């Protein structure tokens, strides 16, 4: 504000000097042509043919008070500055303020600069801005400024990766985002969208599934680990290759657990081997280490590169050093076999792990190893989840409720601000309205639901069989006798597509006819395979 006032005063002073110089030049020209008699300076008046604006300027410079215009009572006159003095300077300042009136916003009985008024309006929400736009034309222009609506979009979590120049009308962009959100909510409630099956290994059984932001990782009894990126609807899954040692001849051990975050993918095998891949550096593992016994639980930090594994009565935590070399940072000994393992997010310093071992929940950290969070004899823990400050877990109780939707127990669950998606041991996926407490819809598959993940527009579920070696199934790579009913299945739902889930085309029916060999006993009668 001080810098702007100084520039305004400099402009006024230069204008006075130019007006004064112009008046002097005109007087000299008139004296040279007409040579009139000299008159006192204070009583000199303008010629009748003199332009009105020059007469006004000359009157102001001479210290007079022309009666052509009066001051506005809403805007007090500024103090005379410089060498002019008097009421003429007040009127001159009034004229300059009139020139700048487009950059000022009326606030009751005062005038504010546009930038200051915009700063005040940044504290208003959508409803308040709409009401302010009805006050006057000036307030309407201010309330619809792109800076305000871009800021509202960012605050509500829309279009976070865009700049203010990406849209010409941010008010319309925010309106479209709200309309899209309402459409997605309607599609969720009415199961409007497309459903696809992520391609599975022929003749192999699904062992474990995990996902992060739409990227799915799956491990099979063949020892293969596959990735899918459901955000692009490109289901050609690359294979993450394990490291083969000199004595690793023969079939690969089957995968026990898989985990993934935004940077790493981890797989634990039946022989106690753990392989870590970087999603940025290809298919070869960046780290591999071995346990002496079978892996019972695996955890990967939501951010960063920290891996925790449980084998026997030992919990080991691995992470890379500042120079990128992996090392064992912590090792804990507990008294029971671990069933579930989680790393606490947003922890500075040493990693903190929460482990559920039968009916006891442990908090494992370097300062206080083996601290017990929960212990109830005879009630084992069935699931576990942790945040930065809290831990949530399910406890198995005894009894039977006939009205329970998942009569064999809930095996996976996730919720947001309005819905809950649950998966049961009997293979039932249910979507619930959280406020009403009612079931919106359900989908059934043969095997228990072991993984559920969703965001605003997609849902991923995994039905994983408990029996990894079904009777009558062969372990040969080219054998197709392991029917789909034994293998398990991964479903990917997309609710941003205006298409009923039961009418969507399954991936097996999207053949390009380029394959040399194929099979058709799993096509079923969902949709016609071709129109001939």
Coordinates of C-alpha atoms in Angstrom, one line a residue:
X1 CA 0.0 0.0 0.0
X2 CA 2.8 2.4 0.8
X3 CA 4.5 1.7 -2.5
X4 CA 1.3 2.3 -4.4
X5 CA 0.7 5.6 -2.6
X6 CA 4.2 6.8 -3.5
X7 CA 3.7 6.0 -7.2
X8 CA 0.3 7.8 -7.2
X9 CA 2.0 10.9 -5.6
X10 CA 4.7 10.9 -8.2
X11 CA 2.1 10.7 -11.0
X12 CA 0.2 13.7 -9.5
X13 CA 3.4 15.8 -9.2
X14 CA 4.4 15.1 -12.8
X15 CA 0.9 15.9 -14.0
X16 CA 1.0 19.2 -12.2
X17 CA 4.4 20.1 -13.7
X18 CA 3.2 19.2 -17.2
X19 CA 0.0 21.3 -16.8
X20 CA 2.0 24.2 -15.4
X21 CA 4.6 24.0 -18.3
X22 CA 1.8 23.8 -20.9
X23 CA 0.1 26.9 -19.4
X24 CA 3.4 28.8 -19.4
X25 CA 4.0 27.9 -23.0
X26 CA 0.5 29.0 -24.0
X27 CA 1.0 32.4 -22.2
X28 CA 4.2 33.0 -24.0
X29 CA 2.7 32.3 -27.3
X30 CA -0.3 34.6 -26.6
X31 CA 2.0 37.4 -25.4
X32 CA 4.2 37.1 -28.6
X33 CA 1.1 37.3 -30.9
X34 CA -1.2 39.8 -29.2
X35 CA 1.2 41.5 -26.7
X36 CA -1.5 42.3 -24.3
X37 CA -1.0 44.5 -21.2
X38 CA 0.4 42.7 -18.2
X39 CA -2.1 41.9 -15.5
X40 CA -1.6 40.8 -11.9
X41 CA -1.1 37.0 -11.8
X42 CA -3.8 36.5 -9.2
X43 CA -6.5 38.2 -11.4
X44 CA -5.6 36.7 -14.8
X45 CA -8.5 34.9 -16.3
X46 CA -8.9 32.5 -19.2
X47 CA -9.7 33.6 -22.7
X48 CA -13.3 32.9 -23.8
X49 CA -12.0 30.6 -26.6
X50 CA -9.8 28.7 -24.2
X51 CA -10.7 25.0 -23.8
X52 CA -12.6 24.1 -20.7
X53 CA -10.1 21.5 -19.4
X54 CA -7.2 24.1 -19.6
X55 CA -9.3 26.6 -17.7
X56 CA -10.0 24.1 -15.0
X57 CA -6.3 23.0 -14.8
X58 CA -5.1 26.7 -14.8
X59 CA -7.6 27.5 -12.0
X60 CA -6.4 24.5 -10.0
X61 CA -2.8 25.5 -10.4
X62 CA -3.5 29.1 -9.5
X63 CA -5.1 28.0 -6.2
X64 CA -8.7 28.9 -7.1
X65 CA -11.8 26.9 -6.3
X66 CA -13.8 26.3 -9.5
X67 CA -17.4 25.5 -8.8
X68 CA -17.6 22.9 -11.6
X69 CA -17.6 19.9 -9.2
X70 CA -17.9 19.2 -5.5
X71 CA -16.3 16.4 -3.5
X72 CA -18.1 13.2 -2.9
X73 CA -19.1 12.7 0.7
X74 CA -18.4 8.9 0.5
X75 CA -14.7 9.4 -0.3
X76 CA -12.9 12.0 1.8
X77 CA -10.3 14.1 0.0
X78 CA -6.6 13.4 0.4
X79 CA -4.3 15.9 2.1
X80 CA -2.7 18.4 -0.4
X81 CA 0.8 17.2 -1.2
X82 CA 3.8 19.0 -2.8
X83 CA 3.7 22.5 -4.0
X84 CA 0.1 23.0 -5.1
X85 CA -1.9 23.3 -1.9
X86 CA -5.5 24.4 -1.5
X87 CA -8.9 23.1 -2.6
X88 CA -7.6 22.7 -6.2
X89 CA -5.3 19.9 -5.2
X90 CA -8.2 18.2 -3.4
X91 CA -10.2 18.3 -6.6
X92 CA -7.2 17.1 -8.6
X93 CA -6.8 14.1 -6.3
X94 CA -10.6 13.5 -6.7
X95 CA -10.2 13.4 -10.5
X96 CA -7.3 11.0 -10.2
X97 CA -9.3 8.7 -8.0
X98 CA -12.1 8.8 -10.5
X99 CA -9.7 7.5 -13.1
X100 CA -8.8 4.6 -10.8
X101 CA -12.4 3.9 -9.8
X102 CA -12.4 0.7 -11.8
X103 CA -9.7 -0.8 -9.5
X104 CA -11.6 0.0 -6.3
X105 CA -14.5 -2.0 -4.8
X106 CA -17.2 -0.3 -2.6
X107 CA -17.5 -1.8 0.9
X108 CA -20.4 0.1 2.5
X109 CA -19.0 3.7 3.1
X110 CA -15.4 3.1 2.1
X111 CA -13.5 2.1 -1.1
X112 CA -11.0 -0.8 -1.0
X113 CA -8.4 -1.8 -3.6
X114 CA -9.4 -4.9 -5.7
X115 CA -6.6 -7.0 -4.3
X116 CA -7.6 -6.3 -0.7
X117 CA -11.3 -7.1 -1.4
X118 CA -10.2 -10.3 -3.1
X119 CA -8.3 -11.3 0.0
X120 CA -11.4 -10.8 2.1
X121 CA -13.5 -12.9 -0.3
X122 CA -11.1 -15.8 0.0
X123 CA -12.6 -16.6 3.4
X124 CA -16.0 -17.2 1.9
X125 CA -17.5 -20.5 0.7
X126 CA -19.6 -21.3 -2.4
X127 CA -22.9 -20.3 -0.8
X128 CA -21.5 -17.0 0.5
X129 CA -19.9 -16.1 -2.8
X130 CA -23.2 -16.7 -4.6
X131 CA -25.0 -14.4 -2.2
X132 CA -22.3 -11.7 -2.6
X133 CA -22.6 -11.9 -6.4
X134 CA -26.2 -10.6 -6.0
X135 CA -25.3 -7.4 -4.2
X136 CA -24.0 -5.3 -7.2
X137 CA -22.2 -5.6 -10.5
X138 CA -18.9 -4.8 -8.8
X139 CA -19.4 -7.5 -6.2
X140 CA -20.5 -10.0 -8.9
X141 CA -17.2 -9.5 -10.8
X142 CA -15.3 -9.9 -7.5
X143 CA -17.3 -13.0 -6.4
X144 CA -16.7 -14.8 -9.7
X145 CA -12.9 -14.1 -9.8
X146 CA -11.0 -17.2 -11.1
X147 CA -8.6 -17.1 -8.2
X148 CA -11.5 -17.7 -5.7
X149 CA -13.0 -20.6 -7.5
X150 CA -9.6 -22.2 -8.2
X151 CA -8.9 -22.0 -4.5
X152 CA -12.2 -23.7 -3.7
X153 CA -11.5 -26.5 -6.1
X154 CA -8.1 -27.2 -4.4
X155 CA -9.6 -27.0 -0.9
X156 CA -12.3 -29.6 -1.8
X157 CA -9.7 -32.0 -3.4
X158 CA -10.6 -31.6 -7.0
X159 CA -8.1 -31.1 -9.9
X160 CA -5.1 -31.0 -7.6
X161 CA -2.6 -31.5 -10.3
X162 CA -3.7 -28.5 -12.4
X163 CA -2.8 -24.8 -12.5
X164 CA -5.1 -21.8 -12.6
X165 CA -4.5 -21.4 -16.3
X166 CA -5.7 -24.9 -17.3
X167 CA -9.4 -23.8 -17.1
X168 CA -11.1 -20.6 -18.4
X169 CA -13.9 -20.9 -15.9
X170 CA -13.1 -22.5 -12.5
X171 CA -16.7 -22.0 -11.2
X172 CA -17.9 -24.2 -14.1
X173 CA -15.1 -26.7 -13.4
X174 CA -16.1 -27.0 -9.8
X175 CA -19.7 -27.5 -10.8
X176 CA -18.8 -30.3 -13.2
X177 CA -16.7 -32.0 -10.5
X178 CA -19.7 -32.0 -8.1
X179 CA -22.0 -33.3 -10.9
X180 CA -19.5 -36.1 -11.6
X181 CA -19.3 -37.0 -7.9
X182 CA -23.1 -37.2 -7.7
X183 CA -23.2 -39.4 -10.8
X184 CA -20.6 -41.8 -9.3
X185 CA -22.5 -42.0 -6.1
X186 CA -25.7 -42.9 -8.1
X187 CA -23.7 -45.5 -10.1
X188 CA -22.4 -47.0 -6.8
X189 CA -25.8 -47.3 -5.3
X190 CA -27.4 -48.8 -8.4
X191 CA -24.4 -50.9 -9.6
X192 CA -24.1 -49.1 -12.9
X193 CA -20.8 -49.7 -14.5
X194 CA -18.5 -52.3 -15.9
X195 CA -17.0 -55.4 -14.3
X196 CA -14.0 -57.3 -15.5
X197 CA -11.9 -60.3 -14.4
X198 CA -8.2 -59.8 -14.1
X199 CA -6.5 -62.6 -16.2
X200 CA -5.4 -65.5 -14.1
X201 CA -2.8 -68.2 -14.7
X202 CA -4.1 -71.3 -16.4
X203 CA -4.0 -74.3 -14.2
X204 CA -2.6 -72.3 -11.2
X205 CA -4.3 -71.3 -7.9
X206 CA -4.5 -67.7 -6.6
X207 CA -2.7 -67.4 -3.3
X208 CA -2.8 -63.7 -2.3
X209 CA -3.8 -60.3 -3.7
X210 CA -3.1 -56.8 -2.6
X211 CA -3.6 -53.4 -4.3
X212 CA -2.6 -49.7 -4.0
X213 CA -4.2 -46.8 -5.9
X214 CA -5.6 -49.2 -8.6
X215 CA -2.4 -51.2 -9.1
X216 CA -3.0 -54.9 -8.2
X217 CA -0.5 -57.5 -7.4
X218 CA -1.3 -61.2 -7.2
X219 CA 0.7 -64.3 -6.3
X220 CA 0.0 -67.9 -7.5
X221 CA 0.9 -71.5 -6.6
X222 CA 3.3 -71.5 -9.6
X223 CA 5.5 -69.0 -7.8
X224 CA 4.6 -66.2 -10.3
X225 CA 3.9 -62.7 -9.2
X226 CA 1.8 -60.5 -11.6
X227 CA 0.9 -56.8 -11.7
X228 CA -2.2 -55.0 -13.2
X229 CA -2.8 -51.3 -13.6
X230 CA -6.6 -51.0 -13.5
X231 CA -6.4 -47.2 -14.0
X232 CA -5.6 -47.6 -17.7
X233 CA -7.9 -50.7 -18.3
X234 CA -4.8 -52.4 -19.7
X235 CA -4.9 -55.8 -18.2
X236 CA -1.7 -57.2 -19.8
X237 CA 0.0 -58.1 -16.6
X238 CA 3.8 -58.2 -16.4
X239 CA 5.5 -60.9 -14.4
X240 CA 7.9 -59.9 -11.6
X241 CA 10.7 -62.4 -11.9
X242 CA 12.4 -63.9 -8.7
X243 CA 16.1 -64.3 -8.3
X244 CA 17.2 -67.9 -9.1
X245 CA 20.2 -69.2 -7.2
X246 CA 22.5 -72.0 -8.3
X247 CA 20.5 -74.6 -6.3
X248 CA 17.1 -73.4 -7.4
X249 CA 16.4 -76.1 -10.1
X250 CA 12.9 -77.4 -10.3
X251 CA 9.5 -75.8 -9.7
X252 CA 9.3 -72.5 -7.8
X253 CA 7.8 -72.5 -4.3
X254 CA 4.3 -71.0 -4.2
X255 CA 3.7 -67.5 -3.1
X256 CA 2.4 -67.0 0.5
X257 CA 1.9 -63.2 0.7
X258 CA 2.2 -60.2 -1.6
X259 CA 2.2 -56.5 -0.8
X260 CA 2.5 -53.3 -2.8
X261 CA 2.7 -49.5 -2.3
X262 CA 3.4 -46.6 -4.6
X263 CA 7.1 -47.5 -4.9
X264 CA 7.7 -51.2 -4.0
X265 CA 6.3 -54.7 -4.5
X266 CA 7.1 -57.5 -2.0
X267 CA 6.4 -61.2 -2.2
X268 CA 7.0 -63.9 0.4
X269 CA 7.3 -67.5 -0.6
X270 CA 6.6 -70.8 1.1
X271 CA 10.4 -71.6 1.6
X272 CA 10.9 -68.4 3.7
X273 CA 12.3 -66.2 0.8
X274 CA 11.3 -62.6 0.5
X275 CA 11.8 -60.7 -2.7
X276 CA 11.5 -56.9 -3.1
X277 CA 11.0 -55.2 -6.4
X278 CA 11.1 -51.5 -7.3
X279 CA 8.2 -50.4 -9.5
X280 CA 10.6 -47.9 -11.2
X281 CA 13.5 -50.3 -12.1
X282 CA 12.0 -53.2 -14.0
X283 CA 11.2 -56.8 -13.2
X284 CA 14.3 -57.9 -11.3
X285 CA 14.3 -57.7 -7.5
X286 CA 16.3 -55.0 -5.8
X287 CA 16.5 -57.0 -2.5
X288 CA 16.2 -60.6 -1.4
X289 CA 16.6 -62.2 2.0
X290 CA 15.7 -65.5 3.7
X291 CA 14.0 -66.8 6.8
X292 CA 14.7 -70.2 8.3
X293 CA 11.0 -71.0 8.6
X294 CA 7.8 -70.4 6.8
X295 CA 6.6 -66.8 6.5
X296 CA 3.4 -66.3 8.6
X297 CA 2.8 -62.6 8.0
X298 CA 4.1 -59.8 5.8
X299 CA 3.8 -56.0 6.0
X300 CA 4.9 -53.1 3.8
X301 CA 4.8 -49.5 4.8
X302 CA 2.2 -47.3 3.1
X303 CA 5.0 -44.9 2.2
X304 CA 8.7 -45.4 2.0
X305 CA 10.6 -48.7 1.8
X306 CA 10.1 -50.6 5.1
X307 CA 9.3 -54.3 5.1
X308 CA 8.3 -56.4 8.1
X309 CA 8.0 -60.2 8.2
X310 CA 7.1 -62.7 10.8
X311 CA 8.5 -66.2 10.9
X312 CA 8.1 -68.5 13.8
X313 CA 8.4 -66.4 17.0
X314 CA 10.6 -63.8 15.2
X315 CA 9.6 -60.5 13.7
X316 CA 12.2 -58.9 11.4
X317 CA 12.1 -55.3 10.0
X318 CA 14.2 -54.5 6.9
X319 CA 14.7 -51.1 5.3
X320 CA 17.4 -49.4 3.0
X321 CA 20.0 -47.1 4.5
X322 CA 20.7 -43.6 3.3
X323 CA 23.1 -45.0 0.6
X324 CA 20.4 -47.5 -0.7
X325 CA 21.8 -50.7 1.0
X326 CA 19.2 -52.9 2.6
X327 CA 19.7 -53.9 6.2
X328 CA 17.9 -55.4 9.2
X329 CA 16.9 -52.5 11.4
X330 CA 15.0 -54.3 14.1
X331 CA 14.4 -57.9 15.3
X332 CA 11.8 -58.8 17.9
X333 CA 11.1 -62.1 19.7
X334 CA 7.5 -62.7 20.9
X335 CA 5.9 -65.7 22.7
X336 CA 3.2 -66.7 20.1
X337 CA 2.9 -67.2 16.4
X338 CA 2.0 -64.0 14.5
X339 CA -1.1 -64.0 12.4
X340 CA -1.3 -60.4 11.3
X341 CA 1.3 -57.7 10.9
X342 CA 1.2 -54.0 10.2
X343 CA 3.6 -51.1 10.0
X344 CA 2.5 -47.8 11.7
X345 CA 2.5 -45.0 9.1
X346 CA 4.0 -41.5 9.5
X347 CA 6.6 -42.5 12.1
X348 CA 9.8 -40.6 12.3
X349 CA 12.9 -42.5 13.3
X350 CA 12.8 -46.3 13.9
X351 CA 9.8 -48.2 12.4
X352 CA 7.0 -49.2 14.7
X353 CA 5.2 -52.5 14.1
X354 CA 1.8 -53.8 15.4
X355 CA 1.5 -57.6 15.5
X356 CA -1.5 -59.8 16.3
X357 CA -0.5 -63.2 17.6
X358 CA -3.5 -65.4 18.4
X359 CA -5.4 -63.5 21.1
X360 CA -2.7 -60.9 21.9
X361 CA -1.9 -57.6 20.0
X362 CA 1.7 -56.4 20.5
X363 CA 3.2 -53.0 19.8
X364 CA 6.8 -53.5 18.7
X365 CA 9.3 -50.6 18.8
X366 CA 12.9 -50.2 19.7
X367 CA 12.3 -48.2 22.9
X368 CA 9.7 -50.6 24.3
X369 CA 9.7 -54.0 22.6
X370 CA 6.8 -56.4 23.3
X371 CA 4.3 -54.0 24.7
X372 CA 0.8 -55.6 24.9
X373 CA -2.0 -53.5 23.5
X374 CA -4.8 -56.1 23.9
X375 CA -5.2 -59.6 25.4
X376 CA -8.4 -61.6 25.9
X377 CA -7.9 -65.3 26.5
X378 CA -9.8 -67.5 24.1
X379 CA -10.8 -64.8 21.7
X380 CA -8.3 -64.7 18.8
X381 CA -7.8 -61.7 16.6
X382 CA -9.3 -62.1 13.1
X383 CA -8.1 -58.9 11.3
X384 CA -5.9 -55.9 12.0
X385 CA -5.5 -52.3 10.7
X386 CA -3.5 -49.4 12.1
X387 CA -3.2 -45.6 11.5
X388 CA -0.7 -43.1 12.9
X389 CA -2.4 -43.0 16.3
X390 CA -4.8 -45.9 16.5
X391 CA -5.1 -49.7 16.0
X392 CA -8.3 -51.5 15.0
X393 CA -8.7 -55.3 15.1
X394 CA -11.5 -57.8 15.0
X395 CA -12.0 -60.4 17.7
X396 CA -13.6 -63.8 17.1
X397 CA -16.6 -64.5 19.4
X398 CA -18.7 -67.6 19.8
X399 CA -22.4 -68.0 18.9
X400 CA -24.6 -68.0 15.8
X401 CA -26.8 -65.2 14.5
X402 CA -29.3 -66.2 11.8
X403 CA -29.8 -62.6 10.6
X404 CA -26.2 -61.9 10.0
X405 CA -25.5 -61.1 6.3
X406 CA -22.1 -62.8 6.5
X407 CA -22.9 -65.9 8.5
X408 CA -19.4 -67.4 8.2
X409 CA -17.7 -64.2 9.3
X410 CA -16.4 -61.0 7.7
X411 CA -13.1 -61.5 6.0
X412 CA -12.4 -58.1 4.5
X413 CA -14.0 -54.6 4.9
X414 CA -13.4 -51.0 3.9
X415 CA -15.4 -47.9 4.4
X416 CA -15.5 -44.2 3.4
X417 CA -17.8 -41.3 4.4
X418 CA -21.1 -42.8 3.1
X419 CA -20.6 -46.5 2.2
X420 CA -19.1 -49.8 3.5
X421 CA -17.9 -52.7 1.4
X422 CA -17.6 -56.0 3.1
X423 CA -16.4 -59.4 2.0
X424 CA -17.4 -62.7 3.7
X425 CA -16.0 -66.1 4.2
X426 CA -18.8 -67.5 2.0
X427 CA -17.7 -65.4 -1.0
X428 CA -20.3 -62.6 -0.7
X429 CA -19.3 -59.0 -1.4
X430 CA -21.9 -56.5 0.0
X431 CA -22.1 -52.8 -0.5
X432 CA -23.9 -50.9 2.4
X433 CA -25.3 -47.5 2.8
X434 CA -23.6 -46.3 6.0
X435 CA -26.3 -43.7 7.0
X436 CA -29.3 -45.9 6.3
X437 CA -27.7 -49.2 7.4
X438 CA -29.1 -51.0 4.4
X439 CA -27.6 -53.2 1.8
X440 CA -27.4 -51.7 -1.6
X441 CA -26.3 -54.7 -3.6
X442 CA -24.2 -57.9 -3.4
X443 CA -22.1 -60.1 -5.6
X444 CA -21.3 -63.8 -4.9
X445 CA -18.3 -66.0 -5.9
X446 CA -17.3 -69.4 -4.8
X447 CA -14.3 -68.6 -2.6
X448 CA -13.8 -66.4 0.5
X449 CA -13.2 -62.7 -0.1
X450 CA -9.7 -62.0 1.1
X451 CA -9.1 -58.5 -0.3
X452 CA -11.3 -55.4 -0.8
X453 CA -10.2 -52.0 -2.1
X454 CA -12.1 -49.1 -3.6
X455 CA -11.8 -45.4 -4.4
X456 CA -14.4 -43.0 -5.7
X457 CA -14.9 -44.7 -9.1
X458 CA -13.5 -48.3 -8.9
X459 CA -13.7 -51.4 -6.7
X460 CA -11.3 -54.4 -6.6
X461 CA -12.2 -57.7 -4.9
X462 CA -10.3 -61.0 -4.7
X463 CA -11.8 -64.4 -3.9
X464 CA -9.0 -66.6 -2.9
X465 CA -9.5 -70.3 -2.2
X466 CA -8.4 -71.9 1.0
X467 CA -7.4 -75.2 -0.7
X468 CA -4.3 -74.5 -2.8
X469 CA -4.0 -78.2 -4.0
X470 CA -7.6 -79.2 -5.1
X471 CA -8.2 -82.9 -5.6
X472 CA -7.8 -83.9 -9.2
X473 CA -5.8 -80.9 -10.2
X474 CA -2.4 -81.3 -11.8
X475 CA 0.7 -79.1 -11.2
X476 CA 1.9 -79.3 -14.8
X477 CA 2.3 -75.9 -16.5
X478 CA 0.4 -77.0 -19.6
X479 CA -2.5 -78.7 -17.7
X480 CA -5.9 -77.1 -17.9
X481 CA -7.8 -79.5 -15.6
X482 CA -7.8 -77.0 -12.7
X483 CA -11.1 -75.5 -13.4
X484 CA -12.0 -71.9 -12.7
X485 CA -14.0 -73.0 -9.7
X486 CA -10.7 -74.0 -8.0
X487 CA -8.5 -71.1 -9.0
X488 CA -10.0 -68.0 -7.4
X489 CA -10.8 -64.8 -9.1
X490 CA -10.1 -61.0 -9.1
X491 CA -12.9 -58.6 -10.0
X492 CA -12.4 -55.0 -11.1
X493 CA -15.5 -52.8 -11.1
X494 CA -15.5 -49.4 -12.9
X495 CA -18.5 -47.2 -11.9
X496 CA -17.6 -44.2 -14.1
X497 CA -18.9 -46.2 -17.1
X498 CA -22.6 -46.0 -17.8
X499 CA -23.0 -49.7 -18.3
X500 CA -24.6 -52.3 -16.1
X501 CA -22.2 -54.6 -14.5
X502 CA -24.0 -57.8 -15.7
X503 CA -23.9 -56.5 -19.3
X504 CA -20.1 -55.7 -19.4
X505 CA -17.9 -57.8 -21.6
X506 CA -15.5 -60.0 -19.8
X507 CA -11.8 -59.9 -20.8
X508 CA -11.9 -63.5 -22.1
X509 CA -14.5 -62.3 -24.7
X510 CA -12.2 -59.5 -25.9
X511 CA -10.1 -61.8 -28.0
X512 CA -8.3 -60.3 -31.1
X513 CA -8.2 -63.8 -32.7
X514 CA -4.4 -63.6 -32.8
X515 CA -3.7 -66.3 -30.2
X516 CA -2.4 -69.5 -31.5
X517 CA -4.1 -71.7 -28.9
X518 CA -7.1 -71.0 -26.7
X519 CA -9.8 -72.6 -24.6
X520 CA -13.5 -71.9 -24.2
X521 CA -14.9 -73.9 -21.3
X522 CA -14.8 -70.9 -19.0
X523 CA -16.7 -68.5 -21.3
X524 CA -20.0 -69.4 -19.9
X525 CA -23.2 -67.6 -21.0
X526 CA -22.5 -64.1 -19.7
X527 CA -22.4 -62.6 -23.2
X528 CA -22.2 -63.9 -26.7
X529 CA -18.6 -64.5 -27.7
X530 CA -19.1 -63.2 -31.2
X531 CA -21.8 -62.2 -33.7
X532 CA -21.7 -64.3 -36.8

